[in-house]
Amino acid sequence: MRLINHINAPQTKAFAKHCFEEKSSEQLRAAAKEKPDESVLSDCGITEGQYEEAVAAALAELEA
């Protein structure tokens, strides 16, 4: 998880790890194209930008 480990914000890193462990590449590609659910942002304590960063990092890790 080289890319995920470079994320500085703890909440963003935790969400990226969750995405990496629980989601498929297809699910992450779809998530990257959609606006994030406000409840996910609230529950994880992240912003929309952090969500995008986490999803991108998790997808890159899965496809590496």
Short mmCIF file of C-alpha atoms in Angstrom, two decimals:
data_model
loop_
_atom_site.label_atom_id
_atom_site.label_comp_id
_atom_site.label_asym_id
_atom_site.label_seq_id
_atom_site.Cartn_x
_atom_site.Cartn_y
_atom_site.Cartn_z
CA MET A 1 0.00 0.00 0.00
CA ARG A 2 2.75 2.35 -1.02
CA LEU A 3 0.45 5.07 -2.37
CA ILE A 4 -2.05 4.87 0.46
CA ASN A 5 0.70 5.14 3.04
CA HIS A 6 1.73 8.50 1.54
CA ILE A 7 -1.65 10.05 2.40
CA ASN A 8 -1.13 12.44 5.31
CA ALA A 9 -4.64 12.87 6.74
CA PRO A 10 -5.45 9.92 9.03
CA GLN A 11 -9.15 9.82 8.11
CA THR A 12 -8.37 9.86 4.40
CA LYS A 13 -5.77 7.13 4.80
CA ALA A 14 -8.21 4.98 6.79
CA PHE A 15 -10.90 5.41 4.12
CA ALA A 16 -8.42 4.56 1.35
CA LYS A 17 -7.40 1.38 3.19
CA HIS A 18 -11.07 0.47 3.62
CA CYS A 19 -11.67 1.00 -0.10
CA PHE A 20 -8.60 -1.06 -1.01
CA GLU A 21 -9.67 -3.95 1.22
CA GLU A 22 -13.41 -3.93 0.56
CA LYS A 23 -13.99 -2.68 -2.98
CA SER A 24 -13.20 -4.00 -6.45
CA SER A 25 -11.49 -2.01 -9.19
CA GLU A 26 -14.83 -1.71 -10.97
CA GLN A 27 -16.53 -0.35 -7.86
CA LEU A 28 -13.76 2.19 -7.33
CA ARG A 29 -13.83 3.32 -10.98
CA ALA A 30 -17.58 3.90 -10.63
CA ALA A 31 -17.09 5.74 -7.32
CA ALA A 32 -14.50 8.01 -8.93
CA LYS A 33 -17.06 9.12 -11.53
CA GLU A 34 -19.87 9.85 -9.06
CA LYS A 35 -20.41 12.53 -6.47
CA PRO A 36 -19.76 10.98 -3.04
CA ASP A 37 -22.66 10.28 -0.74
CA GLU A 38 -22.85 12.91 1.99
CA SER A 39 -23.41 10.24 4.64
CA VAL A 40 -20.12 8.55 3.69
CA LEU A 41 -18.29 11.85 3.98
CA SER A 42 -19.90 12.55 7.34
CA ASP A 43 -19.39 9.05 8.73
CA CYS A 44 -15.72 9.00 7.70
CA GLY A 45 -15.03 12.61 8.64
CA ILE A 46 -13.60 13.48 5.24
CA THR A 47 -14.21 16.12 2.59
CA GLU A 48 -15.15 15.49 -1.02
CA GLY A 49 -11.53 16.14 -2.03
CA GLN A 50 -10.27 13.64 0.53
CA TYR A 51 -12.80 11.11 -0.74
CA GLU A 52 -11.50 11.56 -4.28
CA GLU A 53 -7.90 11.22 -3.08
CA ALA A 54 -8.69 8.03 -1.15
CA VAL A 55 -10.59 6.41 -4.00
CA ALA A 56 -7.86 7.29 -6.50
CA ALA A 57 -5.12 5.91 -4.25
CA ALA A 58 -7.03 2.69 -3.55
CA LEU A 59 -7.74 2.18 -7.25
CA ALA A 60 -4.11 2.79 -8.16
CA GLU A 61 -3.00 0.27 -5.54
CA LEU A 62 -5.44 -2.37 -6.81
CA GLU A 63 -4.35 -1.89 -10.40
CA ALA A 64 -0.61 -1.80 -9.66
#
